[in-house]
PDB file of C-alpha atoms in Angstrom:
ATOM      1  CA  MET A   1     -36.058 -82.963  18.409  1.00 69.00           C
ATOM      2  CA  ALA A   2     -39.110 -82.592  20.637  1.00 73.00           C
ATOM      3  CA  LEU A   3     -36.863 -81.844  23.619  1.00 70.00           C
ATOM      4  CA  PHE A   4     -35.090 -79.155  21.623  1.00 67.00           C
ATOM      5  CA  GLN A   5     -38.398 -77.530  20.734  1.00 72.00           C
ATOM      6  CA  VAL A   6     -39.486 -77.570  24.377  1.00 70.00           C
ATOM      7  CA  LEU A   7     -36.219 -75.990  25.481  1.00 73.00           C
ATOM      8  CA  LEU A   8     -36.527 -73.382  22.744  1.00 72.00           C
ATOM      9  CA  ILE A   9     -40.061 -72.506  23.827  1.00 77.00           C
ATOM     10  CA  VAL A  10     -38.949 -72.287  27.472  1.00 74.00           C
ATOM     11  CA  ALA A  11     -36.062 -70.018  26.470  1.00 77.00           C
ATOM     12  CA  ILE A  12     -38.374 -67.759  24.474  1.00 81.00           C
ATOM     13  CA  ILE A  13     -40.862 -67.565  27.342  1.00 81.00           C
ATOM     14  CA  SER A  14     -38.040 -66.796  29.790  1.00 79.00           C
ATOM     15  CA  LEU A  15     -36.750 -64.060  27.511  1.00 80.00           C
ATOM     16  CA  LEU A  16     -40.227 -62.572  27.217  1.00 79.00           C
ATOM     17  CA  LEU A  17     -40.597 -62.670  30.998  1.00 79.00           C
ATOM     18  CA  LEU A  18     -37.269 -60.872  31.398  1.00 79.00           C
ATOM     19  CA  ILE A  19     -38.413 -58.209  28.945  1.00 80.00           C
ATOM     20  CA  VAL A  20     -41.713 -57.807  30.800  1.00 77.00           C
ATOM     21  CA  VAL A  21     -39.894 -57.517  34.143  1.00 76.00           C
ATOM     22  CA  ALA A  22     -37.437 -54.985  32.712  1.00 76.00           C
ATOM     23  CA  ASN A  23     -40.273 -52.907  31.258  1.00 76.00           C
ATOM     24  CA  SER A  24     -42.132 -53.103  34.559  1.00 76.00           C
ATOM     25  CA  ASN A  25     -39.066 -51.947  36.487  1.00 73.00           C
ATOM     26  CA  GLN A  26     -38.568 -49.093  34.039  1.00 78.00           C
ATOM     27  CA  SER A  27     -42.210 -48.073  34.421  1.00 75.00           C
ATOM     28  CA  VAL A  28     -41.849 -48.143  38.205  1.00 72.00           C
ATOM     29  CA  ARG A  29     -38.718 -45.973  38.009  1.00 79.00           C
ATOM     30  CA  GLN A  30     -40.449 -43.517  35.691  1.00 78.00           C
ATOM     31  CA  ALA A  31     -43.474 -43.382  37.977  1.00 76.00           C
ATOM     32  CA  GLN A  32     -41.202 -42.782  40.972  1.00 71.00           C
ATOM     33  CA  GLN A  33     -39.340 -40.037  39.130  1.00 75.00           C
ATOM     34  CA  LEU A  34     -42.640 -38.425  38.157  1.00 78.00           C
ATOM     35  CA  GLN A  35     -43.809 -38.616  41.751  1.00 78.00           C
ATOM     36  CA  ASP A  36     -40.541 -37.097  43.017  1.00 77.00           C
ATOM     37  CA  VAL A  37     -40.737 -34.242  40.504  1.00 77.00           C
ATOM     38  CA  THR A  38     -44.398 -33.624  41.349  1.00 83.00           C
ATOM     39  CA  GLU A  39     -43.645 -33.557  45.075  1.00 85.00           C
ATOM     40  CA  GLN A  40     -40.721 -31.196  44.487  1.00 85.00           C
ATOM     41  CA  ARG A  41     -42.845 -28.940  42.310  1.00 88.00           C
ATOM     42  CA  LEU A  42     -45.606 -28.747  44.925  1.00 89.00           C
ATOM     43  CA  ALA A  43     -43.024 -28.126  47.650  1.00 90.00           C
ATOM     44  CA  LEU A  44     -41.420 -25.441  45.491  1.00 90.00           C
ATOM     45  CA  TYR A  45     -44.754 -23.653  45.104  1.00 90.00           C
ATOM     46  CA  SER A  46     -45.205 -23.798  48.879  1.00 90.00           C
ATOM     47  CA  ALA A  47     -41.684 -22.462  49.379  1.00 91.00           C
ATOM     48  CA  THR A  48     -42.429 -19.455  47.166  1.00 91.00           C
ATOM     49  CA  GLN A  49     -45.116 -18.365  49.623  1.00 89.00           C
ATOM     50  CA  PHE A  50     -42.719 -18.789  52.535  1.00 90.00           C
ATOM     51  CA  VAL A  51     -39.972 -16.775  50.839  1.00 90.00           C
ATOM     52  CA  ASP A  52     -42.438 -14.038  49.845  1.00 86.00           C
ATOM     53  CA  LEU A  53     -43.530 -13.754  53.463  1.00 84.00           C
ATOM     54  CA  GLN A  54     -39.925 -13.465  54.612  1.00 84.00           C
ATOM     55  CA  LEU A  55     -39.167 -10.777  52.042  1.00 83.00           C
ATOM     56  CA  LEU A  56     -42.238  -8.805  53.064  1.00 78.00           C
ATOM     57  CA  THR A  57     -41.619  -9.001  56.803  1.00 74.00           C
ATOM     58  CA  SER A  58     -37.822  -8.982  57.113  1.00 71.00           C
ATOM     59  CA  ASN A  59     -35.342  -6.151  57.058  1.00 66.00           C
ATOM     60  CA  TRP A  60     -33.643  -6.026  53.653  1.00 68.00           C
ATOM     61  CA  GLY A  61     -30.420  -4.662  55.142  1.00 57.00           C
ATOM     62  CA  LEU A  62     -27.401  -6.638  56.281  1.00 48.00           C
ATOM     63  CA  ILE A  63     -28.446  -6.356  59.945  1.00 48.00           C
ATOM     64  CA  ASP A  64     -31.847  -7.163  61.369  1.00 48.00           C
ATOM     65  CA  GLU A  65     -31.446  -6.931  65.118  1.00 52.00           C
ATOM     66  CA  GLU A  66     -35.168  -6.580  65.759  1.00 54.00           C
ATOM     67  CA  ASN A  67     -36.123  -9.824  64.040  1.00 51.00           C
ATOM     68  CA  GLU A  68     -34.714 -12.778  65.956  1.00 52.00           C
ATOM     69  CA  ALA A  69     -36.641 -15.189  63.734  1.00 56.00           C
ATOM     70  CA  ARG A  70     -34.974 -13.933  60.560  1.00 61.00           C
ATOM     71  CA  VAL A  71     -34.166 -16.794  58.198  1.00 70.00           C
ATOM     72  CA  LEU A  72     -33.083 -14.854  55.119  1.00 78.00           C
ATOM     73  CA  PRO A  73     -29.353 -14.637  54.443  1.00 81.00           C
ATOM     74  CA  PRO A  74     -27.777 -11.234  53.708  1.00 81.00           C
ATOM     75  CA  LEU A  75     -29.483 -10.309  50.460  1.00 84.00           C
ATOM     76  CA  ASN A  76     -27.985  -9.335  47.148  1.00 89.00           C
ATOM     77  CA  PHE A  77     -30.025  -8.023  44.235  1.00 90.00           C
ATOM     78  CA  TYR A  78     -27.782  -8.918  41.291  1.00 93.00           C
ATOM     79  CA  GLY A  79     -28.745 -12.557  40.875  1.00 92.00           C
ATOM     80  CA  TYR A  80     -26.144 -14.333  43.010  1.00 94.00           C
ATOM     81  CA  PRO A  81     -27.611 -17.532  44.535  1.00 94.00           C
ATOM     82  CA  MET A  82     -28.533 -17.471  48.234  1.00 92.00           C
ATOM     83  CA  THR A  83     -29.525 -20.481  50.321  1.00 92.00           C
ATOM     84  CA  VAL A  84     -32.686 -20.074  52.390  1.00 91.00           C
ATOM     85  CA  PRO A  85     -33.376 -22.598  55.176  1.00 91.00           C
ATOM     86  CA  LEU A  86     -36.926 -23.907  55.256  1.00 91.00           C
ATOM     87  CA  PRO A  87     -38.997 -24.885  58.303  1.00 89.00           C
ATOM     88  CA  GLU A  88     -39.296 -28.568  59.139  1.00 87.00           C
ATOM     89  CA  ARG A  89     -42.736 -29.129  57.686  1.00 88.00           C
ATOM     90  CA  PRO A  90     -44.133 -31.997  55.594  1.00 87.00           C
ATOM     91  CA  SER A  91     -44.926 -29.574  52.762  1.00 86.00           C
ATOM     92  CA  TYR A  92     -41.202 -28.803  52.331  1.00 89.00           C
ATOM     93  CA  ALA A  93     -39.885 -32.342  52.877  1.00 87.00           C
ATOM     94  CA  ALA A  94     -39.127 -32.906  49.182  1.00 87.00           C
ATOM     95  CA  LEU A  95     -36.749 -29.915  49.206  1.00 88.00           C
ATOM     96  CA  LYS A  96     -34.551 -31.393  51.952  1.00 86.00           C
ATOM     97  CA  GLY A  97     -34.422 -28.335  54.148  1.00 87.00           C
ATOM     98  CA  THR A  98     -33.262 -25.540  51.827  1.00 90.00           C
ATOM     99  CA  ILE A  99     -34.167 -23.630  48.682  1.00 92.00           C
ATOM    100  CA  GLN A 100     -31.928 -21.515  46.455  1.00 94.00           C
ATOM    101  CA  LEU A 101     -33.058 -17.907  46.056  1.00 95.00           C
ATOM    102  CA  GLN A 102     -31.944 -15.381  43.438  1.00 94.00           C
ATOM    103  CA  LEU A 103     -33.089 -11.765  43.425  1.00 92.00           C
ATOM    104  CA  GLN A 104     -32.520  -9.535  40.420  1.00 93.00           C
ATOM    105  CA  ASN A 105     -33.444  -5.882  40.709  1.00 90.00           C
ATOM    106  CA  VAL A 106     -35.601  -5.161  37.651  1.00 90.00           C
ATOM    107  CA  ASP A 107     -34.410  -1.547  37.349  1.00 88.00           C
ATOM    108  CA  SER A 108     -30.881  -2.906  36.895  1.00 90.00           C
ATOM    109  CA  LEU A 109     -31.784  -4.748  33.690  1.00 92.00           C
ATOM    110  CA  LEU A 110     -31.826  -3.201  30.229  1.00 92.00           C
ATOM    111  CA  SER A 111     -35.292  -1.954  29.377  1.00 90.00           C
ATOM    112  CA  LEU A 112     -36.553  -2.941  25.942  1.00 92.00           C
ATOM    113  CA  ASN A 113     -38.817   0.095  26.044  1.00 90.00           C
ATOM    114  CA  SER A 114     -35.753   2.361  26.016  1.00 88.00           C
ATOM    115  CA  PRO A 115     -33.609   0.902  23.212  1.00 90.00           C
ATOM    116  CA  SER A 116     -30.096   2.324  23.297  1.00 89.00           C
ATOM    117  CA  GLN A 117     -26.533   1.659  22.223  1.00 92.00           C
ATOM    118  CA  GLU A 118     -26.177  -0.613  25.250  1.00 93.00           C
ATOM    119  CA  LEU A 119     -28.775  -2.936  23.705  1.00 93.00           C
ATOM    120  CA  VAL A 120     -26.744  -3.022  20.487  1.00 94.00           C
ATOM    121  CA  ASP A 121     -23.629  -3.891  22.486  1.00 94.00           C
ATOM    122  CA  LEU A 122     -25.518  -6.606  24.360  1.00 94.00           C
ATOM    123  CA  LEU A 123     -26.762  -8.212  21.159  1.00 95.00           C
ATOM    124  CA  GLU A 124     -23.206  -8.214  19.832  1.00 94.00           C
ATOM    125  CA  LEU A 125     -21.932  -9.705  23.079  1.00 93.00           C
ATOM    126  CA  ARG A 126     -24.474 -12.508  22.691  1.00 93.00           C
ATOM    127  CA  GLY A 127     -23.281 -13.397  19.199  1.00 94.00           C
ATOM    128  CA  ILE A 128     -25.338 -11.226  16.830  1.00 94.00           C
ATOM    129  CA  PRO A 129     -23.312  -9.371  14.146  1.00 95.00           C
ATOM    130  CA  ASN A 130     -23.056  -5.602  14.560  1.00 94.00           C
ATOM    131  CA  THR A 131     -24.948  -4.780  11.359  1.00 95.00           C
ATOM    132  CA  ARG A 132     -27.925  -6.914  12.338  1.00 95.00           C
ATOM    133  CA  ALA A 133     -27.807  -5.727  15.964  1.00 95.00           C
ATOM    134  CA  GLN A 134     -27.983  -2.111  14.781  1.00 95.00           C
ATOM    135  CA  LEU A 135     -30.932  -2.981  12.539  1.00 95.00           C
ATOM    136  CA  LEU A 136     -32.821  -4.785  15.305  1.00 95.00           C
ATOM    137  CA  VAL A 137     -32.475  -1.885  17.734  1.00 95.00           C
ATOM    138  CA  SER A 138     -33.385   0.637  15.035  1.00 94.00           C
ATOM    139  CA  ASN A 139     -36.509  -1.366  14.170  1.00 93.00           C
ATOM    140  CA  LEU A 140     -37.458  -1.583  17.844  1.00 93.00           C
ATOM    141  CA  ARG A 141     -37.004   2.162  18.285  1.00 91.00           C
ATOM    142  CA  ASP A 142     -39.131   2.869  15.203  1.00 90.00           C
ATOM    143  CA  TYR A 143     -41.811   0.457  16.403  1.00 89.00           C
ATOM    144  CA  LEU A 144     -42.092   2.145  19.804  1.00 87.00           C
ATOM    145  CA  GLN A 145     -42.251   5.604  18.239  1.00 85.00           C
ATOM    146  CA  ARG A 146     -44.866   4.502  15.728  1.00 79.00           C
ATOM    147  CA  GLU A 147     -47.084   3.017  18.432  1.00 63.00           C
ATOM    148  CA  GLN A 148     -47.209   6.423  20.174  1.00 65.00           C
ATOM    149  CA  GLY A 149     -46.470   5.445  23.738  1.00 61.00           C
ATOM    150  CA  LEU A 150     -47.627   1.830  23.609  1.00 67.00           C
ATOM    151  CA  HIS A 151     -44.889  -0.025  25.467  1.00 79.00           C
ATOM    152  CA  ILE A 152     -43.684  -3.585  25.128  1.00 84.00           C
ATOM    153  CA  GLN A 153     -45.392  -5.587  27.875  1.00 87.00           C
ATOM    154  CA  THR A 154     -43.099  -8.645  27.943  1.00 88.00           C
ATOM    155  CA  PRO A 155     -39.782  -9.431  26.235  1.00 91.00           C
ATOM    156  CA  TRP A 156     -41.579 -11.928  24.005  1.00 91.00           C
ATOM    157  CA  ASP A 157     -43.682  -9.096  22.529  1.00 91.00           C
ATOM    158  CA  VAL A 158     -40.558  -7.940  20.689  1.00 93.00           C
ATOM    159  CA  GLN A 159     -41.286 -10.711  18.181  1.00 92.00           C
ATOM    160  CA  GLN A 160     -43.862  -8.297  16.738  1.00 90.00           C
ATOM    161  CA  VAL A 161     -41.024  -5.990  15.685  1.00 92.00           C
ATOM    162  CA  PRO A 162     -39.707  -6.585  12.144  1.00 92.00           C
ATOM    163  CA  GLY A 163     -36.499  -8.614  12.106  1.00 94.00           C
ATOM    164  CA  TRP A 164     -36.697  -9.922  15.673  1.00 95.00           C
ATOM    165  CA  THR A 165     -36.974 -13.670  16.253  1.00 94.00           C
ATOM    166  CA  ARG A 166     -37.595 -15.822  19.290  1.00 94.00           C
ATOM    167  CA  ASN A 167     -33.965 -16.896  19.187  1.00 95.00           C
ATOM    168  CA  ASP A 168     -32.861 -13.251  19.468  1.00 95.00           C
ATOM    169  CA  ILE A 169     -34.971 -12.790  22.584  1.00 94.00           C
ATOM    170  CA  GLU A 170     -33.768 -16.037  24.148  1.00 94.00           C
ATOM    171  CA  ARG A 171     -30.178 -14.835  23.767  1.00 94.00           C
ATOM    172  CA  ILE A 172     -30.754 -11.752  25.921  1.00 95.00           C
ATOM    173  CA  ARG A 173     -33.836 -12.543  28.000  1.00 93.00           C
ATOM    174  CA  ASP A 174     -31.890 -13.064  31.249  1.00 92.00           C
ATOM    175  CA  VAL A 175     -30.617  -9.466  31.288  1.00 94.00           C
ATOM    176  CA  VAL A 176     -33.485  -7.464  29.759  1.00 93.00           C
ATOM    177  CA  THR A 177     -36.939  -6.464  30.912  1.00 91.00           C
ATOM    178  CA  ALA A 178     -40.044  -4.847  29.510  1.00 89.00           C
ATOM    179  CA  ARG A 179     -40.427  -3.007  32.797  1.00 80.00           C
ATOM    180  CA  GLY A 180     -37.988  -0.988  34.826  1.00 65.00           C
ATOM    181  CA  GLY A 181     -37.826   2.637  35.893  1.00 69.00           C
ATOM    182  CA  ILE A 182     -34.754   4.805  36.451  1.00 76.00           C
ATOM    183  CA  PRO A 183     -31.719   2.710  35.428  1.00 80.00           C
ATOM    184  CA  ASN A 184     -29.887   1.362  38.464  1.00 83.00           C
ATOM    185  CA  TYR A 185     -26.566  -0.135  37.432  1.00 85.00           C
ATOM    186  CA  ALA A 186     -25.452  -0.838  41.004  1.00 87.00           C
ATOM    187  CA  HIS A 187     -27.290  -4.179  40.916  1.00 90.00           C
ATOM    188  CA  ALA A 188     -26.871  -5.089  37.257  1.00 91.00           C
ATOM    189  CA  PRO A 189     -26.091  -8.782  36.727  1.00 94.00           C
ATOM    190  CA  ASP A 190     -22.463  -9.656  36.054  1.00 93.00           C
ATOM    191  CA  ALA A 191     -23.312 -10.594  32.468  1.00 93.00           C
ATOM    192  CA  LEU A 192     -24.511  -7.035  31.821  1.00 93.00           C
ATOM    193  CA  LEU A 193     -21.677  -5.118  33.490  1.00 91.00           C
ATOM    194  CA  PRO A 194     -19.292  -5.227  30.471  1.00 90.00           C
ATOM    195  CA  VAL A 195     -21.994  -3.493  28.419  1.00 91.00           C
ATOM    196  CA  LEU A 196     -22.762  -0.816  30.999  1.00 87.00           C
ATOM    197  CA  LEU A 197     -19.318  -0.052  32.419  1.00 84.00           C
ATOM    198  CA  ARG A 198     -15.755  -0.024  31.194  1.00 77.00           C
ATOM    199  CA  SER A 199     -14.131  -3.443  31.366  1.00 72.00           C
ATOM    200  CA  GLY A 200     -11.804  -2.744  34.292  1.00 82.00           C
ATOM    201  CA  LEU A 201     -14.612  -1.410  36.461  1.00 88.00           C
ATOM    202  CA  ALA A 202     -16.909  -4.293  35.521  1.00 89.00           C
ATOM    203  CA  ALA A 203     -14.234  -6.815  36.490  1.00 89.00           C
ATOM    204  CA  SER A 204     -13.623  -5.059  39.821  1.00 90.00           C
ATOM    205  CA  ILE A 205     -17.310  -5.127  40.719  1.00 91.00           C
ATOM    206  CA  SER A 206     -17.627  -8.813  39.790  1.00 91.00           C
ATOM    207  CA  ALA A 207     -14.595  -9.644  41.938  1.00 92.00           C
ATOM    208  CA  MET A 208     -15.998  -7.758  44.937  1.00 91.00           C
ATOM    209  CA  ARG A 209     -19.332  -9.508  44.566  1.00 92.00           C
ATOM    210  CA  ALA A 210     -17.664 -12.906  44.472  1.00 92.00           C
ATOM    211  CA  SER A 211     -15.734 -12.103  47.661  1.00 91.00           C
ATOM    212  CA  GLY A 212     -18.794 -10.735  49.467  1.00 87.00           C
ATOM    213  CA  ALA A 213     -17.293  -7.250  49.789  1.00 87.00           C
ATOM    214  CA  TYR A 214     -19.698  -5.447  47.450  1.00 89.00           C
ATOM    215  CA  SER A 215     -22.297  -2.845  48.421  1.00 81.00           C
ATOM    216  CA  GLN A 216     -23.967   0.249  47.030  1.00 79.00           C
ATOM    217  CA  ALA A 217     -21.357   2.285  48.913  1.00 79.00           C
ATOM    218  CA  ARG A 218     -18.531   0.502  47.091  1.00 84.00           C
ATOM    219  CA  TYR A 219     -20.294   1.160  43.804  1.00 84.00           C
ATOM    220  CA  SER A 220     -20.431   4.851  44.677  1.00 81.00           C
ATOM    221  CA  GLU A 221     -16.715   4.864  45.435  1.00 82.00           C
ATOM    222  CA  LEU A 222     -15.905   3.256  42.092  1.00 83.00           C
ATOM    223  CA  THR A 223     -18.237   5.353  39.946  1.00 79.00           C
ATOM    224  CA  GLY A 224     -18.223   8.650  41.837  1.00 76.00           C
ATOM    225  CA  GLU A 225     -22.009   8.677  42.268  1.00 70.00           C
ATOM    226  CA  TYR A 226     -22.827  10.279  45.618  1.00 63.00           C
ATOM    227  CA  ASP A 227     -25.379  12.517  47.314  1.00 53.00           C
ATOM    228  CA  ASP A 228     -28.931  12.324  45.933  1.00 53.00           C
ATOM    229  CA  ALA A 229     -27.920   9.896  43.200  1.00 53.00           C
ATOM    230  CA  VAL A 230     -27.235   7.247  45.826  1.00 55.00           C
ATOM    231  CA  VAL A 231     -30.932   7.047  46.716  1.00 56.00           C
ATOM    232  CA  SER A 232     -31.686   5.505  43.331  1.00 64.00           C
ATOM    233  CA  LEU A 233     -28.945   2.908  43.838  1.00 72.00           C
ATOM    234  CA  PHE A 234     -30.910   1.038  46.476  1.00 75.00           C
ATOM    235  CA  PRO A 235     -32.839  -1.910  44.987  1.00 78.00           C
ATOM    236  CA  GLY A 236     -36.425  -1.016  44.224  1.00 77.00           C
ATOM    237  CA  ASN A 237     -39.618  -2.846  45.107  1.00 78.00           C
ATOM    238  CA  GLU A 238     -39.735  -4.776  41.841  1.00 85.00           C
ATOM    239  CA  GLN A 239     -37.573  -7.885  41.750  1.00 88.00           C
ATOM    240  CA  ARG A 240     -37.170 -10.855  39.431  1.00 91.00           C
ATOM    241  CA  VAL A 241     -37.372 -13.709  41.927  1.00 92.00           C
ATOM    242  CA  THR A 242     -36.029 -17.145  41.019  1.00 93.00           C
ATOM    243  CA  LEU A 243     -36.307 -20.158  43.306  1.00 93.00           C
ATOM    244  CA  THR A 244     -34.378 -23.313  42.435  1.00 93.00           C
ATOM    245  CA  VAL A 245     -34.338 -26.842  43.818  1.00 91.00           C
ATOM    246  CA  GLU A 246     -30.600 -27.496  43.841  1.00 86.00           C
ATOM    247  CA  GLU A 247     -30.916 -31.282  43.633  1.00 82.00           C
ATOM    248  CA  SER A 248     -33.037 -31.373  40.473  1.00 84.00           C
ATOM    249  CA  GLY A 249     -32.607 -27.895  38.991  1.00 86.00           C
ATOM    250  CA  LEU A 250     -36.373 -27.327  39.054  1.00 88.00           C
ATOM    251  CA  THR A 251     -37.040 -23.572  39.059  1.00 90.00           C
ATOM    252  CA  VAL A 252     -39.837 -21.052  39.275  1.00 90.00           C
ATOM    253  CA  GLU A 253     -39.306 -17.449  38.158  1.00 90.00           C
ATOM    254  CA  ARG A 254     -41.580 -14.485  38.812  1.00 88.00           C
ATOM    255  CA  GLU A 255     -41.372 -10.711  38.692  1.00 85.00           C
ATOM    256  CA  MET A 256     -42.709  -9.469  42.017  1.00 84.00           C
ATOM    257  CA  ASN A 257     -43.465  -6.019  43.365  1.00 81.00           C
ATOM    258  CA  PHE A 258     -42.712  -5.989  47.092  1.00 75.00           C
ATOM    259  CA  ASP A 259     -44.452  -2.684  47.743  1.00 63.00           C
ATOM    260  CA  THR A 260     -45.015  -2.582  51.492  1.00 50.00           C
ATOM    261  CA  TYR A 261     -46.236   1.032  51.604  1.00 48.00           C
ATOM    262  CA  GLY A 262     -43.730   1.984  54.296  1.00 47.00           C
ATOM    263  CA  LEU A 263     -45.100  -0.474  56.859  1.00 42.00           C
ATOM    264  CA  THR A 264     -42.121  -2.835  56.832  1.00 42.00           C
ATOM    265  CA  PRO A 265     -38.821  -1.730  58.436  1.00 38.00           C
ATOM    266  CA  ARG A 266     -36.655  -2.165  55.366  1.00 45.00           C
ATOM    267  CA  THR A 267     -33.225  -0.577  55.560  1.00 40.00           C
ATOM    268  CA  ARG A 268     -32.379   1.727  52.686  1.00 38.00           C
ATOM    269  CA  TYR A 269     -29.093   3.304  51.822  1.00 35.00           C
ATOM    270  CA  TYR A 270     -29.572   7.051  51.789  1.00 32.00           C
ATOM    271  CA  GLY A 271     -26.557   9.276  51.257  1.00 30.00           C
ATOM    272  CA  ARG A 272     -23.866   7.854  53.527  1.00 31.00           C
ATOM    273  CA  GLN A 273     -26.165   6.803  56.337  1.00 33.00           C
ATOM    274  CA  TYR A 274     -28.417   3.839  56.910  1.00 34.00           C
ATOM    275  CA  ARG A 275     -31.903   4.973  57.786  1.00 34.00           C
ATOM    276  CA  ARG A 276     -34.975   2.918  58.400  1.00 34.00           C
ATOM    277  CA  PHE A 277     -38.632   3.441  57.644  1.00 35.00           C
ATOM    278  CA  ASP A 278     -40.612   3.937  60.829  1.00 36.00           C
ATOM    279  CA  PRO A 279     -43.048   0.977  60.799  1.00 38.00           C
ATOM    280  CA  GLU A 280     -45.538   2.931  62.907  1.00 40.00           C
ATOM    281  CA  ARG A 281     -46.005   5.569  60.230  1.00 36.00           C
ATOM    282  CA  TYR A 282     -48.105   5.176  57.115  1.00 33.00           C
ATOM    283  CA  SER A 283     -45.812   7.044  54.771  1.00 38.00           C
ATOM    284  CA  ASP A 284     -42.314   6.955  53.340  1.00 39.00           C
ATOM    285  CA  GLU A 285     -41.122   9.565  55.814  1.00 37.00           C
ATOM    286  CA  TRP A 286     -37.555   8.958  56.972  1.00 36.00           C
ATOM    287  CA  ASN A 287     -36.974   8.273  60.647  1.00 37.00           C
ATOM    288  CA  ASP A 288     -33.801  10.231  61.373  1.00 38.00           C
ATOM    289  CA  ASN A 289     -33.500   8.849  64.901  1.00 37.00           C
ATOM    290  CA  ASP A 290     -33.065   5.290  63.663  1.00 38.00           C
ATOM    291  CA  ASN A 291     -29.714   5.442  61.885  1.00 36.00           C
TER     292      ASN A 291
END
């Protein structure tokens, strides 16, 4: 009987030790995961500065013959992921050499400060019944008129409007903005194209984007927008910039204004020619000799 009690005590102690070891291992794993996430987050913040510098100093066109150190891939401004190689520095080590970049032209999103039928259609597309969608947009329009020019500052401010909930905003947040100037549908995200354009045209644009054959010129061919209208089709200074760590899905999103005051040689599509700002001039004067 005494031997049985001793064996039972030993078994209990062994079981407790196993539990302690298991808990310790779990704590170590959690601590390691926390450390990895922290290192990735710090590296991600460092990478944002690097990407900002590249966007400010690189040609935004498809060709950048003057910049041999260019690291940016050919840019798109409708939210398709692009892989940016990072320098071999300790501060970027946790990102394993690359970061995923997405640029979304803000003027190509639906502006909540200009509520229209397109916003009704978007709400319906995201699962809100037509009657309620009509009411929400009507309430938003009345709110903006009543405030006499006071604009919505962020999408979340729409919660102040009668009838709107946080869930409503979360449904559409990825394709709306509280900012934006002249609407520029050439760089609208794929999810917004069915609302802005007829279905066949929206599908054609999405297919061209997926194949890498899309450009503002192709948009002009499809929509018939030429001449002076084409100037507004080039992506503006204000971009919604999203950086993502592909391994973990960790992201940082910001709305940035890359206003370089004409000092950076960014290529813009003007009419049917590519022209470049003269970096030696302190204005937005076109340099006709640099086509």
